[in-house]
Structure formats: structure tokens, C-alpha cells
Amino acid sequence: MKTSVVALANQKGGVGKTTTAINFSACLAEKRKKVLLVDLDPQANATSGLGLEKISGSSIFPALLGETDGASLIRESGIKNLDIIPSELDLAGAEIAIAREEDYLHRLQNALGPVIESDTYDYIIMDCPPSLGILFMNALNIAHEVIIPIQCEYLALEGLGVMVDIVNQISEAGNPNLHISGILMTMYNVSTNLSQQVVQEVVKHFGDRVFETLIPRNVRLSEAPSYGKPVIEYDPHCVGSAAYRNLAKEFIRRHKKDAGSQVEAVPQLSDIVKSSEEHSESSDETL
């Protein structure tokens, strides 16, 4: 088993990045993959979204300063196969504290390098902060691949171009393995032409790097974090659960395809919606 490090990154906020971090990680764990979720956002929404308290000193911050090792900060999430390095507000100080160091862009590598090399996990998923700061750059410096969630609106396309440029620059500057493995369309509204047009525009430019899975707008997805649960535990049969399960399946399929293994077919959004509606309360579902 070789650990794959995946950065969920977009410098624009409000695109469903943390929602994806929580639910994508949980769905990979459900698929019997051993997953470590690293919450690098000082807002700590991925931490609270899994029902963990924001405790001072529990984030990756001490490891970035060299005061401890990253492995000692790993906590159980309460979900089988899913561990987490939580976040808390003190992590905001990392931008200033490690900026003074000569190797400030490699601090996360020093902290998580032994965890990655131990191959304890199938996937390490990093929920990056929505900014182009030092934590963001540290994450891309150790990632093998980047998944870029973008909202199905035209303004989101501008941010996508910036992300592509940054990934290319970091790849050329010192992390040659870094690549964009997928662009994930979020907050998709099947009933509007706008969502469909945005998806078509992204596919036109990025082809098969765009995930076939589309993450729809869904009430249950919005409610689940307030209960400290991923959506597959909050409402296993809602359309949001089906979409993220499908994303995990497609992601694993792509990795198996790269390795030359047999792959599993992935259903289309229409199949997800139909299947979910058969098992959910129609009054509580919105797309």
C-alpha cells in the first residue's frame, strides 16, 4: 500500500471544499480505505463537521514549529477507517510564525513526511484554507494530486484558472509529481440552464479531468455539519449521500485505472437522483 496525498484546494471560499473534505473522506472510509483527514483551515469547519471539539494545541501548528511530530496529533474521528488531525483557531498564527523560517514552505513536509512514508493510510486528504497563504502552499508542496471543487457559477471559472496556474508553478518549482487529478462541480442545480452551461464550459476546457460525479444542492448536506456527522451517517439515503458515495467510487476507479486494474462503472447524476428519491423523504430533498 502506498499513501496518496490529496489536497482539496480552491483559493475561493464557499465552493463546497470543506463539505467535500468531510463527506469524501467518510465515503472513502466506507469503501474500506484507510483515510487521514488533515484540517488545515483555521476555521476548523471540517473538525466540527465530524463532531470534534476545537481544542487549543490539537492542530498541526505545533508540528509545523517542530515542537512535536505530526503522528502524535492524529485522532480517531469516531468513523471506522477515518482518522483526523483537527484544527483550531491557533492555526491562524502559523502564517506568521513559520514565515520567519528559511524552510517555511516545507514545514508541512517535515511534520507529515514520516506519516506519508509509513504507508499507514491509503489516502491523506488535506482540507486547505481558502487563501493563497503559506499553509496553502505547504499543502501543495507535499500533495501528489489536487482536487479542485468549484461552484456551478460563472464567477467560479475565474478562480479555476488561478488554481491551474498555481499547481503548474509548484509542479515546475519543486514538486514534479503534483497534478490536478480532478475538478469537482459542486452545488449543481439540475433544474437550471446556468449549472448545465458552467459544467459544459469546464468540460470543454478540461475534458476528462472533470469528475463525472456532480454534487447537487441538497438540504441534508447543509444540515449534517450542525449534527457533527458526515451526510452518509446523518441521512444515508439522501441525494447528497448518493453523490459523495459516487464520487468516492469514481475516485477509486480512476486510481485503479491508472494502475491498470479492473474498474467499476460509475452511474450518472440522473441515476443518483432516481435512486435517492426512492429511498428518501421527498419533502426534505431539494436539488
mmCIF file of C-alpha atoms in Angstrom:
data_model
loop_
_atom_site.group_PDB
_atom_site.id
_atom_site.type_symbol
_atom_site.label_atom_id
_atom_site.label_comp_id
_atom_site.label_asym_id
_atom_site.label_seq_id
_atom_site.Cartn_x
_atom_site.Cartn_y
_atom_site.Cartn_z
ATOM 1 C CA MET A 1 0.000 0.000 0.000
ATOM 2 C CA LYS A 2 1.361 3.399 -0.975
ATOM 3 C CA THR A 3 -0.175 6.519 0.506
ATOM 4 C CA SER A 4 -1.632 9.059 -1.906
ATOM 5 C CA VAL A 5 -1.752 12.648 -0.620
ATOM 6 C CA VAL A 6 -4.719 14.603 -1.963
ATOM 7 C CA ALA A 7 -5.192 18.345 -1.499
ATOM 8 C CA LEU A 8 -8.734 19.688 -1.696
ATOM 9 C CA ALA A 9 -7.931 23.223 -2.732
ATOM 10 C CA ASN A 10 -9.530 26.379 -4.046
ATOM 11 C CA GLN A 11 -8.462 29.884 -3.071
ATOM 12 C CA LYS A 12 -12.112 30.945 -3.335
ATOM 13 C CA GLY A 13 -14.352 30.252 -0.338
ATOM 14 C CA GLY A 14 -17.901 28.955 -0.397
ATOM 15 C CA VAL A 15 -17.369 26.347 -3.106
ATOM 16 C CA GLY A 16 -18.133 23.262 -1.004
ATOM 17 C CA LYS A 17 -14.496 22.411 -0.249
ATOM 18 C CA THR A 18 -14.928 21.519 3.417
ATOM 19 C CA THR A 19 -18.239 19.779 2.768
ATOM 20 C CA THR A 20 -16.364 17.695 0.234
ATOM 21 C CA ALA A 21 -13.455 17.062 2.618
ATOM 22 C CA ILE A 22 -15.791 15.655 5.274
ATOM 23 C CA ASN A 23 -18.044 13.588 3.060
ATOM 24 C CA PHE A 24 -15.475 12.426 0.515
ATOM 25 C CA SER A 25 -13.218 11.199 3.340
ATOM 26 C CA ALA A 26 -16.123 9.425 5.060
ATOM 27 C CA CYS A 27 -17.187 7.732 1.834
ATOM 28 C CA LEU A 28 -13.652 6.538 1.100
ATOM 29 C CA ALA A 29 -13.544 5.134 4.636
ATOM 30 C CA GLU A 30 -16.867 3.415 3.988
ATOM 31 C CA LYS A 31 -15.184 1.791 0.977
ATOM 32 C CA ARG A 32 -12.672 0.248 3.432
ATOM 33 C CA LYS A 33 -9.919 2.684 2.570
ATOM 34 C CA LYS A 34 -7.791 3.873 5.454
ATOM 35 C CA VAL A 35 -8.043 7.682 5.419
ATOM 36 C CA LEU A 36 -6.418 10.537 7.333
ATOM 37 C CA LEU A 37 -8.163 13.902 7.056
ATOM 38 C CA VAL A 38 -5.888 16.865 7.835
ATOM 39 C CA ASP A 39 -7.819 20.038 8.641
ATOM 40 C CA LEU A 40 -5.551 22.918 7.591
ATOM 41 C CA ASP A 41 -8.223 25.613 7.773
ATOM 42 C CA PRO A 42 -8.071 27.716 10.981
ATOM 43 C CA GLN A 43 -11.868 27.977 10.849
ATOM 44 C CA ALA A 44 -11.844 24.230 11.696
ATOM 45 C CA ASN A 45 -15.150 23.500 9.985
ATOM 46 C CA ALA A 46 -14.019 20.015 8.935
ATOM 47 C CA THR A 47 -13.172 19.336 12.576
ATOM 48 C CA SER A 48 -16.529 20.458 13.945
ATOM 49 C CA GLY A 49 -18.298 18.833 10.983
ATOM 50 C CA LEU A 50 -17.095 15.469 12.272
ATOM 51 C CA GLY A 51 -18.256 16.255 15.792
ATOM 52 C CA LEU A 52 -14.841 17.065 17.310
ATOM 53 C CA GLU A 53 -14.219 19.967 19.671
ATOM 54 C CA LYS A 54 -11.796 22.739 18.731
ATOM 55 C CA ILE A 55 -9.153 22.281 21.432
ATOM 56 C CA SER A 56 -6.145 24.577 21.739
ATOM 57 C CA GLY A 57 -2.921 22.809 20.790
ATOM 58 C CA SER A 58 -4.624 19.977 18.909
ATOM 59 C CA SER A 59 -3.934 21.251 15.388
ATOM 60 C CA ILE A 60 -0.901 20.675 13.150
ATOM 61 C CA PHE A 61 0.539 24.006 14.383
ATOM 62 C CA PRO A 62 2.990 22.549 16.988
ATOM 63 C CA ALA A 63 4.327 20.127 14.383
ATOM 64 C CA LEU A 64 4.844 22.968 11.914
ATOM 65 C CA LEU A 65 7.005 24.671 14.544
ATOM 66 C CA GLY A 66 8.982 21.465 15.102
ATOM 67 C CA GLU A 67 7.748 21.111 18.682
ATOM 68 C CA THR A 68 6.210 17.680 18.076
ATOM 69 C CA ASP A 69 5.691 15.194 15.266
ATOM 70 C CA GLY A 70 2.604 15.044 13.091
ATOM 71 C CA ALA A 71 1.763 11.445 14.012
ATOM 72 C CA SER A 72 1.224 12.397 17.667
ATOM 73 C CA LEU A 73 -1.589 14.756 16.637
ATOM 74 C CA ILE A 74 -3.687 12.119 14.865
ATOM 75 C CA ARG A 75 -7.063 11.464 16.474
ATOM 76 C CA GLU A 76 -9.825 8.954 15.815
ATOM 77 C CA SER A 77 -12.842 10.577 14.190
ATOM 78 C CA GLY A 78 -15.406 8.136 15.519
ATOM 79 C CA ILE A 79 -15.866 6.768 11.994
ATOM 80 C CA LYS A 80 -14.301 3.429 11.123
ATOM 81 C CA ASN A 81 -11.180 3.777 8.925
ATOM 82 C CA LEU A 82 -11.160 7.586 9.235
ATOM 83 C CA ASP A 83 -8.662 9.468 11.402
ATOM 84 C CA ILE A 84 -8.150 13.219 11.614
ATOM 85 C CA ILE A 85 -5.610 15.838 12.553
ATOM 86 C CA PRO A 86 -8.036 18.503 13.751
ATOM 87 C CA SER A 87 -7.758 22.258 13.515
ATOM 88 C CA GLU A 88 -8.472 25.183 15.807
ATOM 89 C CA LEU A 89 -8.142 28.962 15.733
ATOM 90 C CA ASP A 90 -4.484 28.995 16.866
ATOM 91 C CA LEU A 91 -3.550 27.602 13.462
ATOM 92 C CA ALA A 92 -4.141 31.085 12.062
ATOM 93 C CA GLY A 93 -0.884 32.068 13.726
ATOM 94 C CA ALA A 94 1.055 29.618 11.564
ATOM 95 C CA GLU A 95 1.068 32.050 8.649
ATOM 96 C CA ILE A 96 3.186 34.464 10.705
ATOM 97 C CA ALA A 97 5.131 32.028 12.879
ATOM 98 C CA ILE A 98 6.604 29.827 10.151
ATOM 99 C CA ALA A 99 7.099 32.699 7.692
ATOM 100 C CA ARG A 100 10.206 33.611 9.687
ATOM 101 C CA GLU A 101 11.843 30.256 8.974
ATOM 102 C CA GLU A 102 14.082 29.583 5.968
ATOM 103 C CA ASP A 103 12.250 26.357 5.097
ATOM 104 C CA TYR A 104 8.796 27.841 5.639
ATOM 105 C CA LEU A 105 7.363 26.181 2.517
ATOM 106 C CA HIS A 106 8.473 22.726 3.684
ATOM 107 C CA ARG A 107 7.246 22.763 7.265
ATOM 108 C CA LEU A 108 4.252 20.522 6.496
ATOM 109 C CA GLN A 109 6.567 18.091 4.716
ATOM 110 C CA ASN A 110 8.656 17.853 7.876
ATOM 111 C CA ALA A 111 5.540 17.331 10.013
ATOM 112 C CA LEU A 112 3.740 14.763 7.871
ATOM 113 C CA GLY A 113 6.632 13.179 5.964
ATOM 114 C CA PRO A 114 7.009 10.228 8.376
ATOM 115 C CA VAL A 115 3.240 9.591 8.303
ATOM 116 C CA ILE A 116 3.245 9.543 4.497
ATOM 117 C CA GLU A 117 6.315 7.316 4.308
ATOM 118 C CA SER A 118 4.859 4.823 6.817
ATOM 119 C CA ASP A 119 2.105 3.959 4.305
ATOM 120 C CA THR A 120 -0.347 3.574 7.190
ATOM 121 C CA TYR A 121 -3.077 5.235 5.138
ATOM 122 C CA ASP A 122 -4.402 4.702 1.637
ATOM 123 C CA TYR A 123 -5.228 8.396 1.361
ATOM 124 C CA ILE A 124 -4.310 11.540 3.233
ATOM 125 C CA ILE A 125 -6.915 14.203 2.431
ATOM 126 C CA MET A 126 -5.979 17.810 3.197
ATOM 127 C CA ASP A 127 -8.690 20.429 3.591
ATOM 128 C CA CYS A 128 -6.771 23.547 2.549
ATOM 129 C CA PRO A 129 -7.624 27.073 3.717
ATOM 130 C CA PRO A 130 -9.425 29.305 1.179
ATOM 131 C CA SER A 131 -6.454 31.605 0.608
ATOM 132 C CA LEU A 132 -3.115 31.641 -1.189
ATOM 133 C CA GLY A 133 -1.114 31.744 2.029
ATOM 134 C CA ILE A 134 1.735 29.721 3.495
ATOM 135 C CA LEU A 135 -0.430 26.819 4.710
ATOM 136 C CA PHE A 136 -1.980 26.545 1.246
ATOM 137 C CA MET A 137 1.447 26.434 -0.427
ATOM 138 C CA ASN A 138 2.788 23.956 2.139
ATOM 139 C CA ALA A 139 -0.091 21.607 1.325
ATOM 140 C CA LEU A 140 0.554 21.740 -2.414
ATOM 141 C CA ASN A 141 4.254 21.150 -1.819
ATOM 142 C CA ILE A 142 3.602 17.710 -0.296
ATOM 143 C CA ALA A 143 0.480 16.701 -2.257
ATOM 144 C CA HIS A 144 0.595 14.149 -5.041
ATOM 145 C CA GLU A 145 -2.643 15.378 -6.545
ATOM 146 C CA VAL A 146 -5.152 18.200 -6.270
ATOM 147 C CA ILE A 147 -8.929 18.049 -6.445
ATOM 148 C CA ILE A 148 -10.446 21.452 -7.157
ATOM 149 C CA PRO A 149 -14.090 21.876 -6.076
ATOM 150 C CA ILE A 150 -15.827 24.708 -7.927
ATOM 151 C CA GLN A 151 -19.351 26.017 -7.657
ATOM 152 C CA CYS A 152 -21.541 25.796 -10.739
ATOM 153 C CA GLU A 153 -21.473 29.534 -11.384
ATOM 154 C CA TYR A 154 -19.555 31.544 -13.976
ATOM 155 C CA LEU A 155 -17.595 33.591 -11.442
ATOM 156 C CA ALA A 156 -16.064 30.350 -10.180
ATOM 157 C CA LEU A 157 -14.373 29.837 -13.543
ATOM 158 C CA GLU A 158 -12.029 32.770 -12.893
ATOM 159 C CA GLY A 159 -10.706 31.143 -9.735
ATOM 160 C CA LEU A 160 -10.209 27.866 -11.570
ATOM 161 C CA GLY A 161 -7.703 29.466 -13.913
ATOM 162 C CA VAL A 162 -5.710 30.791 -10.946
ATOM 163 C CA MET A 163 -5.625 27.338 -9.368
ATOM 164 C CA VAL A 164 -4.341 25.725 -12.553
ATOM 165 C CA ASP A 165 -1.525 28.282 -12.784
ATOM 166 C CA ILE A 166 -0.508 27.747 -9.144
ATOM 167 C CA VAL A 167 -0.438 23.961 -9.469
ATOM 168 C CA ASN A 168 1.695 24.234 -12.616
ATOM 169 C CA GLN A 169 4.110 26.639 -10.919
ATOM 170 C CA ILE A 170 4.581 24.441 -7.853
ATOM 171 C CA SER A 171 4.976 21.365 -10.024
ATOM 172 C CA GLU A 172 7.739 23.058 -12.010
ATOM 173 C CA ALA A 173 9.369 24.601 -8.926
ATOM 174 C CA GLY A 174 9.919 21.517 -6.815
ATOM 175 C CA ASN A 175 7.026 19.046 -6.668
ATOM 176 C CA PRO A 176 7.064 17.338 -10.089
ATOM 177 C CA ASN A 177 4.548 14.689 -9.004
ATOM 178 C CA LEU A 178 1.860 17.297 -8.309
ATOM 179 C CA HIS A 179 -1.027 17.306 -10.761
ATOM 180 C CA ILE A 180 -4.723 18.122 -10.938
ATOM 181 C CA SER A 181 -6.431 14.755 -10.678
ATOM 182 C CA GLY A 182 -9.953 16.099 -10.786
ATOM 183 C CA ILE A 183 -12.228 19.130 -10.970
ATOM 184 C CA LEU A 184 -15.381 18.645 -8.928
ATOM 185 C CA MET A 185 -18.530 20.570 -9.805
ATOM 186 C CA THR A 186 -20.488 21.411 -6.642
ATOM 187 C CA MET A 187 -23.857 22.999 -5.797
ATOM 188 C CA TYR A 188 -25.244 21.724 -9.087
ATOM 189 C CA ASN A 189 -28.861 22.601 -9.755
ATOM 190 C CA VAL A 190 -30.270 20.163 -12.287
ATOM 191 C CA SER A 191 -33.243 22.429 -12.994
ATOM 192 C CA THR A 192 -31.286 25.461 -14.203
ATOM 193 C CA ASN A 193 -29.574 26.126 -17.515
ATOM 194 C CA LEU A 194 -26.783 28.024 -15.738
ATOM 195 C CA SER A 195 -25.450 24.962 -13.914
ATOM 196 C CA GLN A 196 -25.506 22.912 -17.098
ATOM 197 C CA GLN A 197 -23.748 25.635 -19.081
ATOM 198 C CA VAL A 198 -20.986 26.023 -16.485
ATOM 199 C CA VAL A 199 -20.364 22.273 -16.441
ATOM 200 C CA GLN A 200 -20.218 22.200 -20.236
ATOM 201 C CA GLU A 201 -17.731 25.082 -20.264
ATOM 202 C CA VAL A 202 -15.425 23.393 -17.747
ATOM 203 C CA VAL A 203 -15.593 20.057 -19.580
ATOM 204 C CA LYS A 204 -14.811 21.852 -22.839
ATOM 205 C CA HIS A 205 -11.521 23.139 -21.409
ATOM 206 C CA PHE A 206 -10.507 20.312 -19.057
ATOM 207 C CA GLY A 207 -12.049 17.199 -20.586
ATOM 208 C CA ASP A 208 -11.830 14.013 -18.549
ATOM 209 C CA ARG A 209 -10.156 15.793 -15.640
ATOM 210 C CA VAL A 210 -13.691 16.896 -14.676
ATOM 211 C CA PHE A 211 -15.360 14.311 -12.452
ATOM 212 C CA GLU A 212 -18.448 12.716 -13.938
ATOM 213 C CA THR A 213 -19.999 12.980 -10.487
ATOM 214 C CA LEU A 214 -21.822 16.241 -9.854
ATOM 215 C CA ILE A 215 -22.516 17.325 -6.278
ATOM 216 C CA PRO A 216 -26.042 18.734 -6.119
ATOM 217 C CA ARG A 217 -27.533 21.349 -3.865
ATOM 218 C CA ASN A 218 -29.109 19.352 -1.062
ATOM 219 C CA VAL A 219 -30.702 20.281 2.248
ATOM 220 C CA ARG A 220 -29.250 17.260 4.047
ATOM 221 C CA LEU A 221 -25.713 18.216 3.038
ATOM 222 C CA SER A 222 -26.231 21.609 4.651
ATOM 223 C CA GLU A 223 -27.774 20.189 7.820
ATOM 224 C CA ALA A 224 -25.308 17.364 8.530
ATOM 225 C CA PRO A 225 -22.377 19.507 9.863
ATOM 226 C CA SER A 226 -24.564 21.019 12.586
ATOM 227 C CA TYR A 227 -25.020 17.472 13.917
ATOM 228 C CA GLY A 228 -21.288 16.722 13.695
ATOM 229 C CA LYS A 229 -21.799 13.958 11.169
ATOM 230 C CA PRO A 230 -20.968 13.257 7.540
ATOM 231 C CA VAL A 231 -24.093 13.110 5.423
ATOM 232 C CA ILE A 232 -23.862 9.324 4.985
ATOM 233 C CA GLU A 233 -24.443 8.980 8.733
ATOM 234 C CA TYR A 234 -26.952 11.819 9.033
ATOM 235 C CA ASP A 235 -29.138 10.628 6.156
ATOM 236 C CA PRO A 236 -27.675 7.622 4.306
ATOM 237 C CA HIS A 237 -30.349 7.645 1.605
ATOM 238 C CA CYS A 238 -30.447 11.307 0.590
ATOM 239 C CA VAL A 239 -29.211 12.538 -2.766
ATOM 240 C CA GLY A 240 -26.153 14.144 -1.156
ATOM 241 C CA SER A 241 -25.069 10.803 0.315
ATOM 242 C CA ALA A 242 -25.506 9.115 -3.041
ATOM 243 C CA ALA A 243 -23.448 11.794 -4.795
ATOM 244 C CA TYR A 244 -20.490 11.588 -2.419
ATOM 245 C CA ARG A 245 -20.551 7.794 -2.445
ATOM 246 C CA ASN A 246 -20.451 8.034 -6.204
ATOM 247 C CA LEU A 247 -17.512 10.462 -6.038
ATOM 248 C CA ALA A 248 -15.545 8.050 -3.845
ATOM 249 C CA LYS A 249 -16.308 5.240 -6.275
ATOM 250 C CA GLU A 250 -15.209 7.325 -9.258
ATOM 251 C CA PHE A 251 -12.030 8.437 -7.485
ATOM 252 C CA ILE A 252 -11.074 4.845 -6.638
ATOM 253 C CA ARG A 253 -11.948 3.810 -10.179
ATOM 254 C CA ARG A 254 -9.559 6.422 -11.581
ATOM 255 C CA HIS A 255 -6.752 5.224 -9.325
ATOM 256 C CA LYS A 256 -7.345 1.617 -10.334
ATOM 257 C CA LYS A 257 -7.412 2.642 -13.981
ATOM 258 C CA ASP A 258 -4.046 4.358 -13.579
ATOM 259 C CA ALA A 259 -2.733 1.141 -12.016
ATOM 260 C CA GLY A 260 -4.222 -0.995 -14.797
ATOM 261 C CA SER A 261 -6.758 -2.734 -12.532
ATOM 262 C CA GLN A 262 -10.351 -3.621 -13.286
ATOM 263 C CA VAL A 263 -12.638 -0.639 -12.673
ATOM 264 C CA GLU A 264 -16.212 -0.276 -11.501
ATOM 265 C CA ALA A 265 -18.763 1.657 -13.532
ATOM 266 C CA VAL A 266 -19.994 4.969 -12.131
ATOM 267 C CA PRO A 267 -23.665 5.971 -12.532
ATOM 268 C CA GLN A 268 -24.717 9.345 -13.899
ATOM 269 C CA LEU A 269 -26.386 12.099 -11.838
ATOM 270 C CA SER A 270 -29.830 11.155 -13.154
ATOM 271 C CA ASP A 271 -29.337 7.634 -11.767
ATOM 272 C CA ILE A 272 -28.212 9.054 -8.413
ATOM 273 C CA VAL A 273 -31.274 11.298 -8.159
ATOM 274 C CA LYS A 274 -33.660 8.495 -9.123
ATOM 275 C CA SER A 275 -32.121 6.044 -6.658
ATOM 276 C CA SER A 276 -32.069 8.580 -3.834
ATOM 277 C CA GLU A 277 -35.642 9.681 -4.354
ATOM 278 C CA GLU A 278 -36.780 6.078 -3.998
ATOM 279 C CA HIS A 279 -35.237 5.887 -0.509
ATOM 280 C CA SER A 280 -35.665 9.406 0.859
ATOM 281 C CA GLU A 281 -38.471 11.620 2.070
ATOM 282 C CA SER A 282 -39.311 13.766 -0.926
ATOM 283 C CA SER A 283 -40.381 16.672 1.269
ATOM 284 C CA ASP A 284 -36.855 17.005 2.649
ATOM 285 C CA GLU A 285 -34.956 16.827 -0.640
ATOM 286 C CA THR A 286 -34.050 19.773 -2.868
ATOM 287 C CA LEU A 287 -31.863 19.904 -5.920
#
